[in-house]
Short mmCIF file of N, CA and C in Angstrom, two decimals:
data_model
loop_
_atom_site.label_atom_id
_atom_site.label_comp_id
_atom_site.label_asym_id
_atom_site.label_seq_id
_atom_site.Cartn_x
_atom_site.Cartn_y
_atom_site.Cartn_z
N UNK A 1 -44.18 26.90 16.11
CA UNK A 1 -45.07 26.20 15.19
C UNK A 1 -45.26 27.01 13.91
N UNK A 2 -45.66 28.38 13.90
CA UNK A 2 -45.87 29.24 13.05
C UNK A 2 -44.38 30.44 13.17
N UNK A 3 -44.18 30.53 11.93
CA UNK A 3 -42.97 31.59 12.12
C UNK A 3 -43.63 33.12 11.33
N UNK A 4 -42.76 34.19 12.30
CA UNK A 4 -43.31 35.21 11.78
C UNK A 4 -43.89 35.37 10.40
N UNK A 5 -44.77 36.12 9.69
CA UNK A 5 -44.99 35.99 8.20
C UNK A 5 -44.39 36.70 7.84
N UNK A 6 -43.50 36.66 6.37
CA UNK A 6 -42.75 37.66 5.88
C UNK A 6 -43.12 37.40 4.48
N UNK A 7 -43.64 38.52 3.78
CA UNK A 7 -44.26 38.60 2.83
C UNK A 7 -45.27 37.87 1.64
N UNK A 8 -46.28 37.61 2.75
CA UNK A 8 -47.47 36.91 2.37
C UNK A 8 -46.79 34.96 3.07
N UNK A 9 -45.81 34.87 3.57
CA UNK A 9 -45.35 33.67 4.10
C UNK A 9 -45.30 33.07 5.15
N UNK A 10 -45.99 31.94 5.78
CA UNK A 10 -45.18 31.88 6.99
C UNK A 10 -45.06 30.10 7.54
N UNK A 11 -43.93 29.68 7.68
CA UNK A 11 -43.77 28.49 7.91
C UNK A 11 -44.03 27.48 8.85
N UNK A 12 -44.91 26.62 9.27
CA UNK A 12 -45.21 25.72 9.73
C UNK A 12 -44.37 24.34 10.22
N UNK A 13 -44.56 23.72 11.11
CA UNK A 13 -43.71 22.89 11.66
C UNK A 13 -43.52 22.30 13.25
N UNK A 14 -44.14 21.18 13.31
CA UNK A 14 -44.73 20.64 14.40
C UNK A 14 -43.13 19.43 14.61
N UNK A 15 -42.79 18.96 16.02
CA UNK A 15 -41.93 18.43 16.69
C UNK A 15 -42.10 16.85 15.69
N UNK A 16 -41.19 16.29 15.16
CA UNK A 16 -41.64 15.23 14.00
C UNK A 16 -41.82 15.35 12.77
N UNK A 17 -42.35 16.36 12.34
CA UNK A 17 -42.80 16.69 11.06
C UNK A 17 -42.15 17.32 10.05
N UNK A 18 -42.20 17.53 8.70
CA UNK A 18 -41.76 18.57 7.98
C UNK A 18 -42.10 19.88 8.25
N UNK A 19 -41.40 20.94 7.64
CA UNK A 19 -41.76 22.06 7.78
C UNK A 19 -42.36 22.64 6.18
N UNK A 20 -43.63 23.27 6.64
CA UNK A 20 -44.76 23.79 5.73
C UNK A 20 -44.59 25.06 5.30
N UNK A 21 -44.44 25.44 3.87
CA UNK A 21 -44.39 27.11 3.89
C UNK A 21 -46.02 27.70 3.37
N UNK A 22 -46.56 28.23 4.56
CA UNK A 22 -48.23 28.30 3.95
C UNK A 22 -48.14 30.00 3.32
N UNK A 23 -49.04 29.86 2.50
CA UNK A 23 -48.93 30.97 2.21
C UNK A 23 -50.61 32.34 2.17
N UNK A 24 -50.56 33.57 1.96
CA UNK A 24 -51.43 34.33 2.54
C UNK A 24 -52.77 33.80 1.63
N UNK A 25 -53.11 33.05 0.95
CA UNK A 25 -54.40 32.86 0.30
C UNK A 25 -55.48 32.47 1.60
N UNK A 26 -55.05 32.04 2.85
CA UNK A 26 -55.82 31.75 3.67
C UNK A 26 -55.41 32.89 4.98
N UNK A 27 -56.67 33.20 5.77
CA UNK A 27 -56.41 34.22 6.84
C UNK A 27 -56.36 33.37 7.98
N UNK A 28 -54.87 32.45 8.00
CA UNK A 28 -54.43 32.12 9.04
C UNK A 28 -54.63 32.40 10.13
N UNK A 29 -54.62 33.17 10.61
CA UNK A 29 -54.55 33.95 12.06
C UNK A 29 -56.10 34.05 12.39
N UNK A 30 -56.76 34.29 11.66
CA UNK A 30 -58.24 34.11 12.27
C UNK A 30 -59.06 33.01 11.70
N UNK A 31 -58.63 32.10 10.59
CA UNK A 31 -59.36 31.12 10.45
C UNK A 31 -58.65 30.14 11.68
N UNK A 32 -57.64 29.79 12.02
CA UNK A 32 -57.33 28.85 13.41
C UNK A 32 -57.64 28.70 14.42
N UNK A 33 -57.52 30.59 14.84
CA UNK A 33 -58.12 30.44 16.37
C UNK A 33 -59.21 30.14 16.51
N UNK A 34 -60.17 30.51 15.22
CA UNK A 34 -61.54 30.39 15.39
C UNK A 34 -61.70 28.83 15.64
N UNK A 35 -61.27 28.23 14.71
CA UNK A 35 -61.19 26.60 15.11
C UNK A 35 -60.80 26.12 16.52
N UNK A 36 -59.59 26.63 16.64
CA UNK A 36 -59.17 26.42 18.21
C UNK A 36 -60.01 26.57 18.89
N UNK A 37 -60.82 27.57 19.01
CA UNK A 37 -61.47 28.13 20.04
C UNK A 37 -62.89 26.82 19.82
N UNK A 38 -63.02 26.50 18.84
CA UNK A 38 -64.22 25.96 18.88
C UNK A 38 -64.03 24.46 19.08
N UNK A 39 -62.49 24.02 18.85
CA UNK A 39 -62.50 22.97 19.37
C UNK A 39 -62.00 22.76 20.87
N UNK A 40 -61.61 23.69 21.66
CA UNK A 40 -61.89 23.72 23.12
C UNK A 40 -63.06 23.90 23.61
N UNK A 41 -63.82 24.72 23.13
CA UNK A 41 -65.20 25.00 23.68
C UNK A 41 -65.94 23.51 23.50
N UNK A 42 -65.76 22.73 22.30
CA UNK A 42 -66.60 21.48 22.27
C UNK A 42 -66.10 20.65 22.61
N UNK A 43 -64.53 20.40 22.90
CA UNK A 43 -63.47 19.19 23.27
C UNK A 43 -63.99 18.35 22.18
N UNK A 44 -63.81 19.13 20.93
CA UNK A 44 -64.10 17.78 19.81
C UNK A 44 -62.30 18.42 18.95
N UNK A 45 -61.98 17.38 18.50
CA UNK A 45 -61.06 17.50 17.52
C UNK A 45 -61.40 18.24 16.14
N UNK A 46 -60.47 19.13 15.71
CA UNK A 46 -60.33 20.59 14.66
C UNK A 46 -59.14 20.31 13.65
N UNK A 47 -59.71 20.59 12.84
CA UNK A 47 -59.00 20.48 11.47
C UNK A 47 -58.40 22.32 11.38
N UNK A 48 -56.98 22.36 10.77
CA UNK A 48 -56.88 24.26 10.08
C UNK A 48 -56.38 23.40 8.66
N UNK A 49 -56.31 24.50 8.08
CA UNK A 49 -55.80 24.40 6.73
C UNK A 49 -55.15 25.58 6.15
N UNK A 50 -54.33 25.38 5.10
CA UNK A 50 -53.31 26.57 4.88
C UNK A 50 -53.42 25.76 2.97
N UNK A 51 -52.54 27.03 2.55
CA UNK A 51 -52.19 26.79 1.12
C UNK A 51 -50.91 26.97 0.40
N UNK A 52 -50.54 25.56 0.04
CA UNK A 52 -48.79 25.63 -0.21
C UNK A 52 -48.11 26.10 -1.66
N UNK A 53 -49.17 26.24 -2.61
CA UNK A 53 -48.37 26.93 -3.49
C UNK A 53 -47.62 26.03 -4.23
N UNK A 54 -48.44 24.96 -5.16
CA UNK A 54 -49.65 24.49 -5.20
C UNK A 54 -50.36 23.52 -4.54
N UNK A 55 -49.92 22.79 -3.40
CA UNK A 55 -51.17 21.88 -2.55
C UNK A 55 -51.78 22.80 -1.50
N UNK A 56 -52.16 21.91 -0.70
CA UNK A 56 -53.27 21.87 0.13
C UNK A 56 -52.87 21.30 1.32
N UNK A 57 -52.62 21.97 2.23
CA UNK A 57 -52.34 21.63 3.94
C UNK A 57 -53.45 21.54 4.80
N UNK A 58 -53.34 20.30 5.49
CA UNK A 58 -54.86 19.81 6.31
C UNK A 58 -53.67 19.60 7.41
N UNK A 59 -54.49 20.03 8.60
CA UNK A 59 -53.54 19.55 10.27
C UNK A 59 -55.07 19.33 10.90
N UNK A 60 -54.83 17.82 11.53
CA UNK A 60 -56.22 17.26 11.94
C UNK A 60 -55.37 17.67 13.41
N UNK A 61 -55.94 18.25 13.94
CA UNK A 61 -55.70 18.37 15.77
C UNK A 61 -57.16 17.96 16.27
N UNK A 62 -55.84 16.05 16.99
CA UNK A 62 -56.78 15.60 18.04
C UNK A 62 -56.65 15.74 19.62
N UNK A 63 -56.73 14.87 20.40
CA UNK A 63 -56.55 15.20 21.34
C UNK A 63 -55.07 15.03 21.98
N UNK A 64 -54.58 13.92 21.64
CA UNK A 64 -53.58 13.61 21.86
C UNK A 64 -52.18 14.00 20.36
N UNK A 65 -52.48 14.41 19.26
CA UNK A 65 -51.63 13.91 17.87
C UNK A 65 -52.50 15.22 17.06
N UNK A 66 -51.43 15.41 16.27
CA UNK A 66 -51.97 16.15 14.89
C UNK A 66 -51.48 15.50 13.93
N UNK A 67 -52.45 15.46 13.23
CA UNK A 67 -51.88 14.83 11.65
C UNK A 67 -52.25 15.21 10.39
N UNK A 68 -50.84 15.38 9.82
CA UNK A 68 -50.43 16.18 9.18
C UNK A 68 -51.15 15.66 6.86
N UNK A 69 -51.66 16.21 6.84
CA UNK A 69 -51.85 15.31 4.99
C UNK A 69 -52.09 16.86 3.86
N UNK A 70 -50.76 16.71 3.18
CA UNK A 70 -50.55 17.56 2.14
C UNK A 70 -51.16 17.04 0.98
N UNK A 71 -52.23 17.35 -0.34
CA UNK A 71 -52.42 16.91 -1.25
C UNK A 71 -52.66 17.72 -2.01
N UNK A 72 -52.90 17.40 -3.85
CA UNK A 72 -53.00 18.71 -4.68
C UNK A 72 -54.18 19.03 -4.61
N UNK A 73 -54.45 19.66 -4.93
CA UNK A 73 -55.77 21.09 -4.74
C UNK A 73 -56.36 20.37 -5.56
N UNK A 74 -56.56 19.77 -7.05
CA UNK A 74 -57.31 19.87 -8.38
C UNK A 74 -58.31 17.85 -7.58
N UNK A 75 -59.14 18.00 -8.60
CA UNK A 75 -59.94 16.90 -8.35
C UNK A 75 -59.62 15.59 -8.96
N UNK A 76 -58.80 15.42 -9.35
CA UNK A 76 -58.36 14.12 -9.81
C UNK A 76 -58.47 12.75 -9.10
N UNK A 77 -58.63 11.77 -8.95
CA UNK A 77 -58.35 10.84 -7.71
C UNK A 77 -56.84 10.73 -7.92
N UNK A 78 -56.51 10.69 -6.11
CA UNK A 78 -55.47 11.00 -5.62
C UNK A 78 -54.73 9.26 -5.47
N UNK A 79 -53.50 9.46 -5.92
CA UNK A 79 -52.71 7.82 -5.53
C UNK A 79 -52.08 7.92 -3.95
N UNK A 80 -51.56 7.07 -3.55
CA UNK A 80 -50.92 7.10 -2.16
C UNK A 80 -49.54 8.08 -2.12
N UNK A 81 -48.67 7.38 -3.68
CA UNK A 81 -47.83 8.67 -3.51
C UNK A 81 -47.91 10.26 -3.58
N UNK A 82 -48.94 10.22 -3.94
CA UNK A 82 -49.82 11.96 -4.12
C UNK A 82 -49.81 12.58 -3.18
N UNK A 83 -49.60 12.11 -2.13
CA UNK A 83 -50.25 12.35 -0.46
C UNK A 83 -49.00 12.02 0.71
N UNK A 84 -49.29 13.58 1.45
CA UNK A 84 -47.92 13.38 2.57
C UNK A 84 -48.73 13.23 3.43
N UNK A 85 -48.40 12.04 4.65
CA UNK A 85 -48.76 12.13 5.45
C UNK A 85 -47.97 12.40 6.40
N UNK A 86 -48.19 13.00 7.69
CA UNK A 86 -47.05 12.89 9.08
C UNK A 86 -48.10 13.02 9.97
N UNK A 87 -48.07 12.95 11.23
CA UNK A 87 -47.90 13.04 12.52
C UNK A 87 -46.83 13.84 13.60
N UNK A 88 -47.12 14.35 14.64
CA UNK A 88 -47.25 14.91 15.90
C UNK A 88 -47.76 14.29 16.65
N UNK A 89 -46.41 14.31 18.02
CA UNK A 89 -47.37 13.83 19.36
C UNK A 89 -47.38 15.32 19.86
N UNK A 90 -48.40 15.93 19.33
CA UNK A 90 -48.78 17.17 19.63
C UNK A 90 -50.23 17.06 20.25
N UNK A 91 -50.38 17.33 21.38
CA UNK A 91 -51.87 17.39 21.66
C UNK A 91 -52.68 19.20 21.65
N UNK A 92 -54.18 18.62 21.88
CA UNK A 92 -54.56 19.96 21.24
C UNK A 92 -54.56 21.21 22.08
N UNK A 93 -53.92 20.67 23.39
CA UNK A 93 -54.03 21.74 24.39
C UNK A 93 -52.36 22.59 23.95
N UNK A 94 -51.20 21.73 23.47
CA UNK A 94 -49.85 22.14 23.32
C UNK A 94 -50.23 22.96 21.81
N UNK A 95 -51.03 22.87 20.73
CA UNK A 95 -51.68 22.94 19.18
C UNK A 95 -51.69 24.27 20.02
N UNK A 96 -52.91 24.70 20.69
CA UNK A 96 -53.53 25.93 21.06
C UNK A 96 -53.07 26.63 21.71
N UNK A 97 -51.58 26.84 22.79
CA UNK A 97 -50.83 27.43 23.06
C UNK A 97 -49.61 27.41 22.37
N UNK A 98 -49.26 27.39 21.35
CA UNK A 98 -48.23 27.29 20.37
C UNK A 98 -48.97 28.20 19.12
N UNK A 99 -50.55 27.90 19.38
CA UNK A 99 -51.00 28.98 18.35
C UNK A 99 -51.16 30.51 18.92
N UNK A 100 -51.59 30.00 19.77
CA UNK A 100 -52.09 31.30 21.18
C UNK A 100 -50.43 32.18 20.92
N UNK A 101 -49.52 32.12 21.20
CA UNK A 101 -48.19 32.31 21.29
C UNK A 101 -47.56 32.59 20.16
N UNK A 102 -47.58 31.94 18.97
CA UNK A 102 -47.12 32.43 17.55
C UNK A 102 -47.76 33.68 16.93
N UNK A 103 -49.23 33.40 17.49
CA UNK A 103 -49.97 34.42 16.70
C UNK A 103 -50.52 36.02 18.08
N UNK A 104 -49.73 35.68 18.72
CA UNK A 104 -49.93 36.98 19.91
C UNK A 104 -48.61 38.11 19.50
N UNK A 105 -47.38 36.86 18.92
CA UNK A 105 -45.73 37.14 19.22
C UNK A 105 -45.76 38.52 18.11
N UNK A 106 -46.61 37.87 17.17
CA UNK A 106 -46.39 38.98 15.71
C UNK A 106 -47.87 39.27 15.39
N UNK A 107 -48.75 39.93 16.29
CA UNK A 107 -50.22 40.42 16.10
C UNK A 107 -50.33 41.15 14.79
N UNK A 108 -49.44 42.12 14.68
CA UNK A 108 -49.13 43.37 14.00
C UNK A 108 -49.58 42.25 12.32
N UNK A 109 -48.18 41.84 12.02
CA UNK A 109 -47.90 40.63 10.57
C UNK A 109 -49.15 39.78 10.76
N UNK A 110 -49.58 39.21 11.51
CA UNK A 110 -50.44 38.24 11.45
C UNK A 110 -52.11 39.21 10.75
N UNK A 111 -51.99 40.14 11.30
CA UNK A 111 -53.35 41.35 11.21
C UNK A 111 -53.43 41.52 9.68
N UNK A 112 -52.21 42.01 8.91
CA UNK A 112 -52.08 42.34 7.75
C UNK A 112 -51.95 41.15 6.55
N UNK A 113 -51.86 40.00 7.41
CA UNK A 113 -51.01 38.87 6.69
C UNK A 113 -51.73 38.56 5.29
N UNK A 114 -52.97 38.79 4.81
CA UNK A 114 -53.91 38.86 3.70
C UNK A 114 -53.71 39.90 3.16
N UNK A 115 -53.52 40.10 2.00
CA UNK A 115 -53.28 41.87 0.83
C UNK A 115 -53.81 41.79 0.18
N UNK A 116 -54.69 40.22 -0.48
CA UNK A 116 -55.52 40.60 -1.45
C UNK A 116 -56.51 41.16 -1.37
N UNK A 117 -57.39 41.84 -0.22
CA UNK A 117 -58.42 42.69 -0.03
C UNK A 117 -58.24 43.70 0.79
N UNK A 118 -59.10 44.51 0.57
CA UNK A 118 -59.11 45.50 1.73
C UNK A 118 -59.33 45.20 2.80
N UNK A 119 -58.59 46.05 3.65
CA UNK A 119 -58.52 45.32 5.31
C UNK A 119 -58.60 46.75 6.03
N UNK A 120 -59.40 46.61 6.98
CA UNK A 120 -59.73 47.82 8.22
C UNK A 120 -58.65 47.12 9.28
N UNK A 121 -57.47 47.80 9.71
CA UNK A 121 -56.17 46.91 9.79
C UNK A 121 -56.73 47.39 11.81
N UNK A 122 -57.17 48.19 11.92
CA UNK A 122 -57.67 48.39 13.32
C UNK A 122 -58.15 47.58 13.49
N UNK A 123 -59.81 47.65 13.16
CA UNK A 123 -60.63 46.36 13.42
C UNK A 123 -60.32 45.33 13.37
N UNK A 124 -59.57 44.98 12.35
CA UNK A 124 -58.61 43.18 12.39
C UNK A 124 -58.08 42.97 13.71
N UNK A 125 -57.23 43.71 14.08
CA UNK A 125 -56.15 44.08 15.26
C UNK A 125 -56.64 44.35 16.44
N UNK A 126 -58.27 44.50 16.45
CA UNK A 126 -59.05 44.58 18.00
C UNK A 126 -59.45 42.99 17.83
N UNK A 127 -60.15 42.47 16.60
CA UNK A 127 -60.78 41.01 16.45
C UNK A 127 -59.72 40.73 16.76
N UNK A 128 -58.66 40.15 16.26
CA UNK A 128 -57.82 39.11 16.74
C UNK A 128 -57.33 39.37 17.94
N UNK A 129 -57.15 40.55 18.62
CA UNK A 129 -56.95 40.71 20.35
C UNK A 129 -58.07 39.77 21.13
N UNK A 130 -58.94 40.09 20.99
CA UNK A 130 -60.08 39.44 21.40
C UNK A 130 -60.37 38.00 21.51
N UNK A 131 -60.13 37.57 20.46
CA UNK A 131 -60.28 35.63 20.21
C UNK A 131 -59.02 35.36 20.63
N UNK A 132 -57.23 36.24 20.67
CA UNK A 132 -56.23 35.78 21.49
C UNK A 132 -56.79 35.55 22.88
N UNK A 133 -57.52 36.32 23.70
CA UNK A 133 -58.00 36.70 25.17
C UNK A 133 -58.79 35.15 25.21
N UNK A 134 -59.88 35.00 24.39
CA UNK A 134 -61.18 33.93 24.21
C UNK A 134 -59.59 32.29 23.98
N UNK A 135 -59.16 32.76 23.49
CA UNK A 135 -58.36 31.43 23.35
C UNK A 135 -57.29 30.78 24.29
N UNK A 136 -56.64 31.79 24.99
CA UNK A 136 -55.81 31.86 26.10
C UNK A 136 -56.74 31.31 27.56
N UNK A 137 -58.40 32.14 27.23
CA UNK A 137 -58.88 32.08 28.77
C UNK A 137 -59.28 30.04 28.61
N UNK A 138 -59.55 29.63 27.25
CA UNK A 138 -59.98 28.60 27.23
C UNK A 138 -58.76 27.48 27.51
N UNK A 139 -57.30 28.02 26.87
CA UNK A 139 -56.63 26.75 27.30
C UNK A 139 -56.28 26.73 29.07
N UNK A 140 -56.54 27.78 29.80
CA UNK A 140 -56.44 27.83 31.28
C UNK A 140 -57.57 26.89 31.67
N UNK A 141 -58.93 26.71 31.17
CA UNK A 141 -59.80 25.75 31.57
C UNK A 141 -59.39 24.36 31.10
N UNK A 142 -58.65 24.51 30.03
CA UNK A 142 -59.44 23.06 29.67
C UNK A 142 -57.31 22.28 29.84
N UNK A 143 -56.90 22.85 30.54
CA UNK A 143 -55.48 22.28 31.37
C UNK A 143 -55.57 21.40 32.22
N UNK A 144 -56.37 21.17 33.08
CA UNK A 144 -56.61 20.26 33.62
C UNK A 144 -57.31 18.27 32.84
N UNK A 145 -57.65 18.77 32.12
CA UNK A 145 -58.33 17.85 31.01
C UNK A 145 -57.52 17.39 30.97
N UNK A 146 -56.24 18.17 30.15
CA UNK A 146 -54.70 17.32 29.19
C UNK A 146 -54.00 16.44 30.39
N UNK A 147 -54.25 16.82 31.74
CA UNK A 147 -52.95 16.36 32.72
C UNK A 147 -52.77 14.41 32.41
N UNK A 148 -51.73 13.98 33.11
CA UNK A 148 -51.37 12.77 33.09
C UNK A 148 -52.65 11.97 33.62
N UNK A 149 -52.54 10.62 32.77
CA UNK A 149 -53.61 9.83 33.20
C UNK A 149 -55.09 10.32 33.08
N UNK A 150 -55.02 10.93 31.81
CA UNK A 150 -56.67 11.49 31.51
C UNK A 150 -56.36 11.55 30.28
N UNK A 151 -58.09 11.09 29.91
CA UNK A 151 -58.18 10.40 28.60
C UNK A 151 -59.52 10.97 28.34
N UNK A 152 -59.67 10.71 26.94
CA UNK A 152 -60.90 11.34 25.74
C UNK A 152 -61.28 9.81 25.24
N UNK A 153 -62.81 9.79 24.98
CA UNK A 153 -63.42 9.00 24.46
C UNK A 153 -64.10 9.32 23.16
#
């Protein structure tokens, strides 16, 4: 879903979809899980967002689908062709182990993946150990939820 980051980069791309090159203006790696984590803990559907250099990447993860809507950053009203839309039959339990897993694979890149500020690259690198652990222990609970013939209201 997420490919290693290589210099402030890292590309996006769900089963269906285009592939996204987001880039480091957003702290990927801990603005997601945090979402993840909070949309398992509430079983409500989570929005992440990334920044393409120049739009704006929105991934609505529901329960069953993510969907995908690229638009420009500035305030203008937006026309239909302005706007990408896609879809994923990605559900949010496959979303959160695909994140769990991209962002465990390259802890190290993902830790540093922001340069425009100063970063305590330890402390990053214990936080994001931590919400990997909090995010992993949550998709083991909430696996049973996703199985066949179970549904969200």
């Amino acid at each position: 879903m997420l490919t290693k980051p290589i210099y402030g980069w890292s590309d996006f791309h769900l089963e269906g979809t285009s592939t996204y090159g987001l880039s480091y203006i957003d702290d990927i790696a801990f603005e997601w899980v945090d979402q993840a984590i909070n949309g398992l803990e509430t079983m409500l559907p989570f929005c992440v967002k990334g920044f393409l250099e120049p739009n704006r990447f929105l991934c609505t993860v529901s329960y069953w689908n993510c969907h995908i809507v690229c638009e420009d950053e500035e305030r203008y009203p937006l026309n239909k062709e302005d706007v990408i839309n896609e879809f994923s039959h990605t559900s949010m339990l496959q979303f959160c182990q695909y994140l769990y897993d991209d962002i465990s694979q390259n802890i190290n890149e993902w830790v540093s993946f922001i340069d425009y500020e100063d970063i305590d690259v330890a402390k990053r690198n214990k936080d994001l150990a931590q919400k990997l652990v909090r995010l992993k222990k949550l998709i083991a609970e909430r696996e049973e939820w996703f199985r066949k013939n179970r549904c969200f209201l």
